[in-house]
Tab-separated table of C-alpha atoms in Angstrom:
chain	number	residue	atom	x	y	z
A	1	MET	CA	-48.793	31.110	53.286
A	2	ALA	CA	-52.029	31.181	51.347
A	3	ALA	CA	-53.951	30.460	54.481
A	4	ASP	CA	-57.016	32.211	53.586
A	5	LYS	CA	-57.159	30.208	50.442
A	6	VAL	CA	-56.391	26.730	51.308
A	7	ASP	CA	-57.481	26.102	54.706
A	8	PRO	CA	-58.203	22.345	55.273
A	9	ILE	CA	-60.189	23.304	58.452
A	10	HIS	CA	-62.631	25.768	56.908
A	11	GLN	CA	-64.957	23.114	55.588
A	12	PHE	CA	-65.811	22.019	59.149
A	13	GLN	CA	-66.827	25.537	60.298
A	14	ILE	CA	-70.394	26.015	61.511
A	15	THR	CA	-72.422	28.995	60.507
A	16	LYS	CA	-75.744	30.145	61.336
A	17	ILE	CA	-78.266	30.002	58.736
A	18	LEU	CA	-81.225	30.995	60.810
A	19	PRO	CA	-80.259	32.676	64.267
A	20	ILE	CA	-82.737	31.400	67.018
A	21	GLN	CA	-82.115	32.354	70.627
A	22	VAL	CA	-84.328	30.524	73.422
A	23	GLY	CA	-83.529	31.910	76.608
A	24	ASN	CA	-79.800	31.530	77.267
A	25	LEU	CA	-79.716	28.828	74.551
A	26	ASP	CA	-78.484	29.174	71.290
A	27	VAL	CA	-80.675	26.858	69.067
A	28	SER	CA	-79.877	28.491	65.489
A	29	PHE	CA	-80.406	26.472	62.401
A	30	THR	CA	-76.956	25.969	61.393
A	31	ASN	CA	-75.355	24.375	58.278
A	32	SER	CA	-74.789	21.233	60.269
A	33	SER	CA	-78.754	21.307	61.114
A	34	LEU	CA	-79.377	21.820	57.550
A	35	PHE	CA	-77.211	18.949	56.422
A	36	MET	CA	-78.715	16.635	59.051
A	37	ALA	CA	-82.147	17.425	57.801
A	38	ALA	CA	-81.045	16.864	54.354
A	39	THR	CA	-79.330	13.421	55.401
A	40	VAL	CA	-82.820	12.326	56.807
A	41	ILE	CA	-84.826	13.554	54.000
A	42	VAL	CA	-82.440	11.914	51.348
A	43	ALA	CA	-82.327	8.625	53.180
A	44	THR	CA	-86.158	8.824	53.782
A	45	ALA	CA	-86.873	9.844	50.130
A	46	PHE	CA	-84.436	7.056	48.671
A	47	LEU	CA	-86.267	4.228	50.847
A	48	VAL	CA	-89.726	5.513	49.986
A	49	PHE	CA	-89.013	5.902	46.335
A	50	ALA	CA	-87.279	2.461	46.017
A	51	SER	CA	-89.992	0.561	47.709
A	52	SER	CA	-92.967	2.442	46.001
A	53	ASN	CA	-93.437	0.023	43.249
A	54	ARG	CA	-92.766	-3.370	45.130
A	55	SER	CA	-92.261	-5.920	42.221
A	56	LEU	CA	-91.081	-9.493	42.716
A	57	VAL	CA	-88.124	-8.617	40.130
A	58	PRO	CA	-87.051	-5.830	41.812
A	59	ASN	CA	-85.394	-2.665	39.832
A	60	ARG	CA	-82.179	-1.248	40.525
A	61	TRP	CA	-83.396	1.040	43.260
A	62	GLN	CA	-85.606	-1.565	45.152
A	63	LEU	CA	-82.318	-3.684	44.715
A	64	VAL	CA	-80.149	-1.237	46.450
A	65	ALA	CA	-82.953	-0.914	49.139
A	66	GLU	CA	-83.258	-4.555	49.737
A	67	MET	CA	-79.656	-5.018	49.722
A	68	SER	CA	-78.985	-2.294	52.651
A	69	TYR	CA	-81.998	-3.824	54.306
A	70	SER	CA	-80.904	-7.497	54.276
A	71	PHE	CA	-77.171	-6.282	54.907
A	72	VAL	CA	-78.108	-4.685	58.213
A	73	ALA	CA	-80.716	-7.291	58.979
A	74	ASN	CA	-78.042	-9.991	58.504
A	75	THR	CA	-75.409	-7.882	60.587
A	76	LEU	CA	-77.848	-7.428	63.298
A	77	ARG	CA	-78.849	-11.070	63.223
A	78	ASP	CA	-75.351	-12.447	63.493
A	79	ALA	CA	-74.326	-10.486	66.317
A	80	ALA	CA	-77.462	-10.262	68.508
A	81	GLY	CA	-79.382	-13.229	67.585
A	82	LYS	CA	-83.212	-13.360	66.849
A	83	ALA	CA	-84.138	-11.147	69.810
A	84	GLY	CA	-81.876	-8.526	68.617
A	85	MET	CA	-84.320	-8.009	65.412
A	86	GLN	CA	-86.578	-5.939	67.727
A	87	PHE	CA	-84.059	-3.322	67.485
A	88	PHE	CA	-84.002	-3.357	63.753
A	89	PRO	CA	-85.537	0.056	63.238
A	90	LEU	CA	-83.100	1.699	65.467
A	91	VAL	CA	-79.934	0.141	63.741
A	92	PHE	CA	-81.139	0.577	60.362
A	93	SER	CA	-81.868	4.129	60.962
A	94	LEU	CA	-78.519	4.699	62.621
A	95	PHE	CA	-76.651	2.829	59.559
A	96	MET	CA	-78.794	5.051	56.926
A	97	PHE	CA	-78.104	8.257	58.759
A	98	VAL	CA	-74.312	7.731	59.039
A	99	LEU	CA	-73.970	6.148	55.562
A	100	VAL	CA	-75.762	9.006	53.977
A	101	ALA	CA	-74.251	11.652	56.174
A	102	ASN	CA	-70.841	10.337	55.181
A	103	LEU	CA	-71.914	10.164	51.489
A	104	ILE	CA	-73.391	13.609	51.183
A	105	GLY	CA	-70.030	14.987	52.981
A	106	MET	CA	-68.372	13.695	49.909
A	107	PHE	CA	-69.739	16.386	47.625
A	108	PRO	CA	-67.794	19.366	46.965
A	109	TYR	CA	-68.820	22.433	49.092
A	110	PHE	CA	-71.069	20.102	51.284
A	111	PHE	CA	-70.812	19.887	55.008
A	112	THR	CA	-69.943	16.532	56.647
A	113	VAL	CA	-72.101	16.452	59.745
A	114	THR	CA	-70.276	12.989	61.078
A	115	SER	CA	-67.110	15.198	61.240
A	116	HIS	CA	-68.149	16.648	64.137
A	117	ILE	CA	-67.609	14.829	67.520
A	118	ILE	CA	-70.469	16.348	69.196
A	119	VAL	CA	-72.846	14.669	66.248
A	120	THR	CA	-71.235	11.080	66.731
A	121	PHE	CA	-70.963	11.397	70.280
A	122	CYS	CA	-74.718	12.079	70.287
A	123	LEU	CA	-75.484	8.941	68.257
A	124	ALA	CA	-73.160	6.852	70.377
A	125	MET	CA	-74.642	7.811	73.386
A	126	LEU	CA	-78.035	7.101	71.763
A	127	VAL	CA	-77.091	3.421	71.315
A	128	ILE	CA	-75.392	3.115	74.964
A	129	GLY	CA	-78.488	4.862	76.362
A	130	THR	CA	-80.709	2.304	74.671
A	131	VAL	CA	-78.440	-0.559	75.888
A	132	VAL	CA	-78.587	0.460	79.551
A	133	VAL	CA	-82.329	1.278	79.641
A	134	PHE	CA	-83.226	-1.819	77.738
A	135	GLY	CA	-80.914	-4.060	79.906
A	136	ILE	CA	-82.012	-2.680	83.137
A	137	TRP	CA	-85.709	-2.800	81.910
A	138	LYS	CA	-85.360	-6.332	80.677
A	139	HIS	CA	-83.306	-7.733	83.226
A	140	GLY	CA	-83.312	-5.658	86.283
A	141	PHE	CA	-80.679	-5.798	88.840
A	142	HIS	CA	-79.292	-8.828	86.615
A	143	PHE	CA	-77.844	-6.543	84.016
A	144	PHE	CA	-75.207	-5.255	86.243
A	145	GLY	CA	-73.788	-8.956	86.209
A	146	LEU	CA	-72.181	-7.777	82.809
A	147	PHE	CA	-69.720	-6.170	85.206
A	148	VAL	CA	-68.948	-8.903	87.365
A	149	PRO	CA	-66.596	-11.395	85.321
A	150	LYS	CA	-66.655	-15.175	86.320
A	151	GLY	CA	-63.571	-17.071	86.940
A	152	VAL	CA	-61.385	-14.438	88.555
A	153	PRO	CA	-59.950	-15.172	91.975
A	154	GLY	CA	-62.047	-13.485	94.660
A	155	ALA	CA	-59.583	-10.646	95.841
A	156	LEU	CA	-59.220	-9.471	92.194
A	157	VAL	CA	-63.070	-9.208	91.759
A	158	PRO	CA	-63.746	-5.630	93.028
A	159	LEU	CA	-60.598	-4.411	90.810
A	160	VAL	CA	-61.657	-6.248	87.519
A	161	THR	CA	-65.288	-4.887	88.146
A	162	VAL	CA	-64.054	-1.318	88.464
A	163	ILE	CA	-61.965	-1.907	85.190
A	164	GLU	CA	-65.062	-3.519	83.154
A	165	ILE	CA	-67.177	-0.553	84.407
A	166	ILE	CA	-64.511	1.998	83.035
A	167	SER	CA	-64.285	-0.304	79.930
A	168	PHE	CA	-68.064	-0.127	79.661
A	169	LEU	CA	-68.116	3.828	79.879
A	170	SER	CA	-65.331	4.228	77.349
A	171	ARG	CA	-67.549	2.384	74.645
A	172	PRO	CA	-69.382	5.761	73.724
A	173	ILE	CA	-66.196	7.524	73.452
A	174	SER	CA	-64.315	5.102	71.272
A	175	LEU	CA	-67.468	4.420	69.076
A	176	SER	CA	-67.882	8.058	68.477
A	177	VAL	CA	-63.963	9.273	68.202
A	178	ARG	CA	-63.537	6.499	65.488
A	179	LEU	CA	-66.107	7.717	63.332
A	180	PHE	CA	-65.388	11.258	63.916
A	181	ALA	CA	-61.638	10.850	63.428
A	182	ASN	CA	-62.001	8.908	60.396
A	183	MET	CA	-64.178	11.384	58.642
A	184	LEU	CA	-62.494	14.477	59.876
A	185	ALA	CA	-58.741	12.926	58.895
A	186	GLY	CA	-60.217	11.782	55.377
A	187	HIS	CA	-61.515	15.286	54.654
A	188	ILE	CA	-58.456	17.179	55.678
A	189	THR	CA	-56.185	14.815	53.749
A	190	LEU	CA	-58.568	15.344	50.735
A	191	LYS	CA	-58.445	19.099	51.134
A	192	VAL	CA	-54.693	19.264	51.677
A	193	PHE	CA	-53.999	17.344	48.326
A	194	ALA	CA	-56.341	19.383	46.530
A	195	GLY	CA	-54.732	22.639	47.961
A	196	PHE	CA	-51.282	21.257	46.562
A	197	VAL	CA	-53.019	21.040	42.986
A	198	VAL	CA	-54.212	24.800	43.344
A	199	MET	CA	-50.906	25.865	44.747
A	200	LEU	CA	-48.727	24.127	42.256
A	201	SER	CA	-50.840	25.138	39.130
A	202	ALA	CA	-50.385	28.742	40.043
A	203	ALA	CA	-46.724	28.398	39.600
A	204	GLY	CA	-46.486	28.344	35.850
A	205	VAL	CA	-45.952	25.301	33.457
A	206	THR	CA	-43.659	23.505	35.540
A	207	GLY	CA	-46.189	23.663	38.185
A	208	VAL	CA	-49.087	22.377	36.034
A	209	VAL	CA	-47.026	19.354	35.435
A	210	GLY	CA	-46.002	18.935	39.076
A	211	ALA	CA	-49.600	19.126	40.013
A	212	ILE	CA	-50.542	15.920	38.068
A	213	LEU	CA	-49.272	13.659	40.888
A	214	PRO	CA	-51.439	15.266	43.757
A	215	LEU	CA	-54.202	15.352	41.406
A	216	ALA	CA	-54.026	11.662	41.130
A	217	MET	CA	-53.641	11.349	44.715
A	218	ALA	CA	-56.741	13.190	45.322
A	219	VAL	CA	-58.493	11.130	42.964
A	220	ALA	CA	-57.483	8.138	44.600
A	221	LEU	CA	-58.134	9.595	48.127
A	222	THR	CA	-61.750	10.394	46.879
A	223	ALA	CA	-62.149	6.553	46.057
A	224	LEU	CA	-60.677	5.692	49.401
A	225	GLU	CA	-63.117	8.131	51.236
A	226	PHE	CA	-65.985	6.410	49.407
A	227	LEU	CA	-64.773	3.425	50.912
A	228	VAL	CA	-64.364	4.739	54.352
A	229	ALA	CA	-67.705	6.314	54.357
A	230	PHE	CA	-69.361	2.977	53.917
A	231	LEU	CA	-66.993	0.982	56.227
A	232	GLN	CA	-67.304	3.490	58.976
A	233	ALA	CA	-71.135	3.462	58.807
A	234	TYR	CA	-70.770	-0.464	58.929
A	235	VAL	CA	-68.266	-0.668	61.628
A	236	PHE	CA	-70.675	1.930	63.666
A	237	THR	CA	-73.532	-0.616	62.737
A	238	VAL	CA	-71.469	-3.648	63.951
A	239	LEU	CA	-70.291	-2.195	67.181
A	240	THR	CA	-73.774	-0.878	67.900
A	241	CYS	CA	-75.384	-4.481	67.253
A	242	MET	CA	-72.607	-5.878	69.534
A	243	TYR	CA	-73.232	-3.570	72.369
A	244	LEU	CA	-77.090	-4.454	72.070
A	245	ASN	CA	-76.298	-8.014	72.308
A	246	ASP	CA	-75.050	-7.130	75.823
A	247	ALA	CA	-78.290	-5.644	76.641
A	248	ILE	CA	-80.164	-8.574	75.452
A	249	HIS	CA	-78.117	-11.347	76.768
A	250	PRO	CA	-75.867	-9.968	79.630
A	251	GLY	CA	-74.103	-13.273	80.075
A	252	HIS	CA	-75.599	-15.403	82.707
B	1	MET	CA	-71.628	-16.128	50.030
B	2	VAL	CA	-75.033	-16.942	48.575
B	3	ASP	CA	-75.750	-20.105	49.919
B	4	ARG	CA	-79.320	-21.451	49.644
B	5	PRO	CA	-80.403	-21.129	53.370
B	6	GLU	CA	-79.094	-17.605	53.426
B	7	GLY	CA	-80.788	-16.779	50.224
B	8	ASN	CA	-84.047	-17.895	51.758
B	9	ARG	CA	-83.801	-15.912	55.109
B	10	PRO	CA	-84.008	-12.443	53.848
B	11	ASP	CA	-86.934	-13.663	51.696
B	12	ALA	CA	-88.807	-14.841	54.651
B	13	GLU	CA	-87.961	-11.414	56.358
B	14	ARG	CA	-89.337	-9.738	53.537
B	15	ALA	CA	-92.475	-11.831	53.169
B	16	GLY	CA	-94.574	-9.107	54.958
B	17	GLY	CA	-93.786	-6.804	52.011
B	18	ARG	CA	-94.280	-9.070	49.528
B	19	THR	CA	-97.904	-10.044	48.308
B	20	ASP	CA	-97.409	-12.853	45.989
B	21	GLY	CA	-95.150	-16.069	45.425
B	22	GLU	CA	-94.533	-16.973	49.037
B	23	THR	CA	-98.075	-18.609	50.100
B	24	THR	CA	-97.615	-21.414	47.271
B	25	ALA	CA	-95.073	-23.709	49.304
B	26	SER	CA	-96.790	-26.270	51.643
B	27	PRO	CA	-96.065	-26.163	55.436
B	28	PRO	CA	-93.179	-28.615	56.178
B	29	GLU	CA	-93.575	-31.691	58.436
B	30	PRO	CA	-92.779	-30.723	62.168
B	31	ALA	CA	-89.757	-33.117	62.245
B	32	LEU	CA	-88.528	-31.548	59.165
B	33	ALA	CA	-89.077	-28.126	60.466
B	34	ASP	CA	-87.102	-28.905	63.445
B	35	ARG	CA	-84.007	-29.881	61.477
B	36	LEU	CA	-84.317	-26.889	59.292
B	37	GLU	CA	-84.363	-24.640	62.321
B	38	ARG	CA	-81.272	-26.518	63.623
B	39	LEU	CA	-79.492	-26.306	60.377
B	40	GLY	CA	-80.379	-22.517	60.319
B	41	ALA	CA	-78.959	-21.953	63.700
B	42	SER	CA	-75.597	-23.685	62.907
B	43	LEU	CA	-75.396	-21.949	59.649
B	44	GLU	CA	-75.644	-18.775	61.551
B	45	ALA	CA	-73.304	-19.632	64.135
B	46	ARG	CA	-70.793	-20.380	61.266
B	47	ARG	CA	-71.583	-17.349	59.428
B	48	SER	CA	-71.308	-15.034	62.166
B	49	GLU	CA	-67.783	-16.366	62.788
B	50	ASP	CA	-66.923	-15.752	59.084
B	51	GLY	CA	-68.463	-12.261	59.333
B	52	VAL	CA	-66.322	-11.492	62.215
B	53	GLU	CA	-63.089	-12.721	60.397
B	54	LYS	CA	-64.091	-10.636	57.373
B	55	SER	CA	-64.720	-7.631	58.887
B	56	ARG	CA	-61.280	-7.673	60.501
B	57	VAL	CA	-59.333	-8.134	57.221
B	58	ARG	CA	-61.446	-5.788	55.198
B	59	SER	CA	-60.963	-2.647	57.059
B	60	THR	CA	-58.034	-0.314	56.020
B	61	GLY	CA	-54.953	0.103	57.869
B	62	PHE	CA	-55.891	3.621	58.882
B	63	ALA	CA	-59.314	2.610	60.308
B	64	GLN	CA	-57.625	-0.222	62.354
B	65	ALA	CA	-54.963	2.203	63.857
B	66	VAL	CA	-58.019	4.604	64.850
B	67	LYS	CA	-59.920	1.901	66.196
B	68	VAL	CA	-57.053	0.619	68.649
B	69	ALA	CA	-56.027	3.940	69.385
B	70	SER	CA	-59.337	5.279	70.334
B	71	GLU	CA	-60.187	2.277	72.183
B	72	PHE	CA	-56.983	2.788	74.480
B	73	VAL	CA	-57.302	6.571	74.708
B	74	ALA	CA	-61.219	6.252	75.550
B	75	GLY	CA	-60.311	3.854	78.564
B	76	VAL	CA	-57.678	6.348	79.902
B	77	VAL	CA	-59.730	9.588	79.232
B	78	VAL	CA	-62.935	7.948	81.157
B	79	GLY	CA	-60.606	6.741	83.887
B	80	ALA	CA	-59.078	10.243	84.543
B	81	GLY	CA	-62.600	11.692	83.927
B	82	ILE	CA	-64.135	9.662	86.671
B	83	GLY	CA	-60.999	10.118	89.147
B	84	TRP	CA	-61.162	14.067	88.697
B	85	GLY	CA	-64.988	13.919	89.344
B	86	ILE	CA	-64.509	11.812	92.558
B	87	ASP	CA	-61.753	14.280	93.604
B	88	ARG	CA	-63.819	17.192	92.987
B	89	GLN	CA	-66.966	15.669	94.943
B	90	LEU	CA	-65.103	14.134	97.853
B	91	GLY	CA	-61.956	16.324	98.010
B	92	THR	CA	-59.240	13.429	98.049
B	93	SER	CA	-57.248	15.253	95.379
B	94	PRO	CA	-55.194	13.894	94.027
B	95	TRP	CA	-55.364	10.297	95.083
B	96	ALA	CA	-58.845	9.223	93.082
B	97	LEU	CA	-57.360	11.010	90.143
B	98	ILE	CA	-54.029	8.752	90.398
B	99	LEU	CA	-56.164	5.568	91.213
B	100	PHE	CA	-58.504	5.795	88.411
B	101	LEU	CA	-56.145	6.689	85.784
B	102	LEU	CA	-54.374	3.682	86.381
B	103	LEU	CA	-57.484	1.707	86.489
B	104	GLY	CA	-58.664	3.592	83.039
B	105	PHE	CA	-55.220	2.381	81.795
B	106	ALA	CA	-56.103	-1.081	82.461
B	107	ALA	CA	-59.506	-0.654	81.023
B	108	GLY	CA	-57.864	0.847	77.818
B	109	VAL	CA	-55.511	-2.202	77.518
B	110	LEU	CA	-58.500	-4.328	78.051
B	111	ASN	CA	-60.312	-2.489	75.333
B	112	VAL	CA	-57.401	-3.053	72.978
B	113	LEU	CA	-57.511	-6.955	73.613
B	114	ARG	CA	-60.888	-6.707	73.210
B	115	ALA	CA	-60.582	-4.992	69.650
B	116	GLU	CA	-58.133	-7.406	68.685
B	117	GLY	CA	-60.391	-10.188	69.638
B	118	LYS	CA	-57.789	-11.718	72.122
B	119	VAL	CA	-60.080	-11.654	74.988
B	120	ALA	CA	-63.975	-12.791	75.161
B	121	GLU	CA	-66.429	-10.006	75.172
B	122	ALA	CA	-67.962	-9.211	78.611
B	123	GLY	CA	-71.253	-11.091	78.994
B	124	ALA	CA	-71.730	-13.432	76.042
B	125	ARG	CA	-68.548	-15.350	76.277
B	126	LEU	CA	-67.833	-15.244	79.813
B	127	ARG	CA	-68.882	-18.691	80.354
B	128	GLU	CA	-66.709	-20.064	77.919
B	129	ALA	CA	-63.900	-18.065	79.578
B	130	GLU	CA	-64.898	-19.428	82.877
B	131	ARG	CA	-64.563	-23.122	81.548
B	132	ARG	CA	-61.282	-22.374	79.979
B	133	ARG	CA	-60.036	-20.740	82.915
B	134	SER	CA	-61.010	-23.317	85.578
B	135	SER	CA	-59.138	-26.017	83.545
B	136	SER	CA	-55.835	-24.251	83.546
B	137	PRO	CA	-54.307	-24.050	87.140
B	138	ASP	CA	-53.410	-20.238	87.038
B	139	GLY	CA	-56.596	-17.894	86.668
B	140	SER	CA	-54.878	-14.533	86.984
B	141	GLY	CA	-52.842	-14.751	84.052
B	142	GLY	CA	-55.778	-15.586	81.687
B	143	ASP	CA	-56.498	-12.106	80.711
B	144	ILE	CA	-53.008	-11.217	79.233
B	145	ALA	CA	-52.009	-14.505	77.589
C	1	MET	CA	-42.712	34.096	87.802
C	2	ASP	CA	-46.218	33.459	88.189
C	3	PRO	CA	-47.052	30.160	90.045
C	4	GLN	CA	-49.700	29.351	87.774
C	5	ALA	CA	-47.469	29.716	84.859
C	6	ALA	CA	-45.074	27.559	86.276
C	7	LYS	CA	-47.589	25.067	86.856
C	8	TYR	CA	-48.577	25.125	83.295
C	9	LEU	CA	-44.907	24.841	82.177
C	10	GLY	CA	-44.350	21.953	84.415
C	11	ALA	CA	-47.294	20.071	83.038
C	12	GLY	CA	-46.041	20.667	79.451
C	13	ILE	CA	-42.693	19.587	80.340
C	14	ALA	CA	-44.040	16.336	81.951
C	15	THR	CA	-45.862	15.270	79.051
C	16	LEU	CA	-42.608	15.092	77.187
C	17	GLY	CA	-42.057	11.679	79.170
C	18	MET	CA	-44.798	10.432	76.732
C	19	ALA	CA	-42.207	10.775	74.026
C	20	GLY	CA	-40.263	8.128	75.676
C	21	ALA	CA	-43.309	5.756	76.066
C	22	GLY	CA	-43.631	6.458	72.421
C	23	ILE	CA	-40.111	5.541	71.307
C	24	GLY	CA	-40.419	2.418	73.511
C	25	LEU	CA	-43.754	1.656	71.551
C	26	GLY	CA	-42.109	2.049	68.269
C	27	THR	CA	-39.226	-0.361	69.284
C	28	ILE	CA	-41.548	-2.778	70.776
C	29	PHE	CA	-43.820	-3.102	67.647
C	30	GLY	CA	-41.140	-2.545	65.074
C	31	ASN	CA	-39.382	-5.362	66.410
C	32	TYR	CA	-42.463	-7.494	66.671
C	33	LEU	CA	-43.259	-6.781	63.247
C	34	ALA	CA	-39.625	-7.533	62.181
C	35	GLY	CA	-39.711	-10.835	63.879
C	36	ALA	CA	-43.123	-11.651	62.675
C	37	LEU	CA	-42.247	-11.018	58.945
C	38	ARG	CA	-39.156	-13.573	59.570
C	39	ASN	CA	-41.100	-16.091	61.170
C	40	PRO	CA	-44.987	-15.603	60.554
C	41	ALA	CA	-45.883	-18.939	61.890
C	42	ALA	CA	-44.589	-17.759	65.421
C	43	ALA	CA	-46.074	-14.216	65.331
C	44	ASP	CA	-49.598	-15.112	66.744
C	45	GLY	CA	-48.043	-16.991	69.527
C	46	GLN	CA	-46.138	-14.069	70.802
C	47	PHE	CA	-49.161	-11.560	70.729
C	48	GLY	CA	-49.452	-11.836	74.420
C	49	ARG	CA	-46.097	-10.875	75.039
C	50	LEU	CA	-46.370	-7.999	72.575
C	51	ILE	CA	-49.530	-6.781	74.481
C	52	PHE	CA	-47.724	-7.165	77.738
C	53	GLY	CA	-44.492	-5.115	76.660
C	54	PHE	CA	-47.063	-2.633	75.187
C	55	ALA	CA	-48.804	-2.302	78.669
C	56	VAL	CA	-45.861	-2.021	80.764
C	57	THR	CA	-44.041	0.507	78.354
C	58	GLU	CA	-47.339	2.560	77.911
C	59	ALA	CA	-47.809	2.345	81.914
C	60	LEU	CA	-44.693	4.379	82.269
C	61	GLY	CA	-45.732	6.846	79.633
C	62	ILE	CA	-49.176	7.182	81.489
C	63	PHE	CA	-47.397	8.087	84.898
C	64	SER	CA	-45.938	11.140	83.044
C	65	LEU	CA	-49.414	11.909	81.913
C	66	LEU	CA	-50.537	11.540	85.689
C	67	VAL	CA	-47.874	13.997	86.636
C	68	ALA	CA	-49.029	16.515	84.066
C	69	LEU	CA	-52.731	15.835	84.855
C	70	ILE	CA	-52.062	16.403	88.601
C	71	LEU	CA	-50.282	19.462	87.931
C	72	LEU	CA	-53.138	20.962	85.925
C	73	PHE	CA	-55.999	19.621	87.865
C	74	ALA	CA	-55.306	18.621	91.371
């Protein structure tokens, strides 16, 4: 059918903008890199602009910035306690990056950085790497007590320990797959419904009337996607906080 | 959920960014400060429980489905990956793959139970779990039930 | 037939076993939901058994995945 016109996967294609080759490594500046840079610039510019004129009675921009600040701060404090606040810069940066990247992806013709698993996987590995490095640095060998559950009968301890280790190792995968799958599925659904509108409206008067339903669906899905964009950034942050909590207080 | 102590807390956090309005309050007495600290701690504990409950209710159905499915599949995939790697290194094919795929399956089920909040998180709540298990006669069934 | 091709075909056929696990999971969760909607008060108490059924059913599905993986990688 009209595969070249309405291809729901096409939006995720990576194109090289500025080809760079270092040895055997392809480090080209792609559209993904462009939108990652845009995400960082937008998030930084927003926060700098919002906090530029600090007033006791905040204006709208400052209010939004303060809300996002205290939102992440409360989430982190709830999950990891006061000791977790030392990770606030990391967690807040992650939250803003994921949120702004998700929201930028909502613009038509824009590229969604978080719909690529390698990006979300790297973010997740950053989190887990921080957890492991900080846990070992702070608690030394004691950190591995995380994997040895208490109150399990002696014969089962090795088995349960291996299961706990696998469970721990599966965290970055489930963390990244969750964000990636939500963004990917949402954008594909959006594109498919938008494609229905285009296809139906090309089929004459009855088609235009029939296109109202998928158009309404596309509008509703856009609203849902904004919710998902925020929700997934929030979920990513909450899980980051929970994993950091393991590094700060590994049980006993 | 804007109760008074919570409203105060972000202000205290933000005090570094503010230049005025915070210094006028007189320092509270030690006993009072202690009690305030305790109140804050108990409120924090209560609020964190509320927060967990809310986050579970608020997520959309699809997000929840992806969450549970990804938790399960991640466990199996990591288990299979470890088994495959061990097989490759030690040449024990296919036994490590079989063993670790099954262990990964168990880890996946554990992940699902954790995502649903039916089993205590590793680490933080282990002590509580220990207390609960030691009071009940059978320890092995505690994970499932 | 090329033995390599037969291996891939076998792996593909082996994964069909996962369909059985899928049907089983559908039955389990569907019946749990039906029961939970009839008597919501008892739903939470049966969650452990739901997960037990899920684990046992999915374990059988994992066996077919295991056969496929062994055919492919071992």
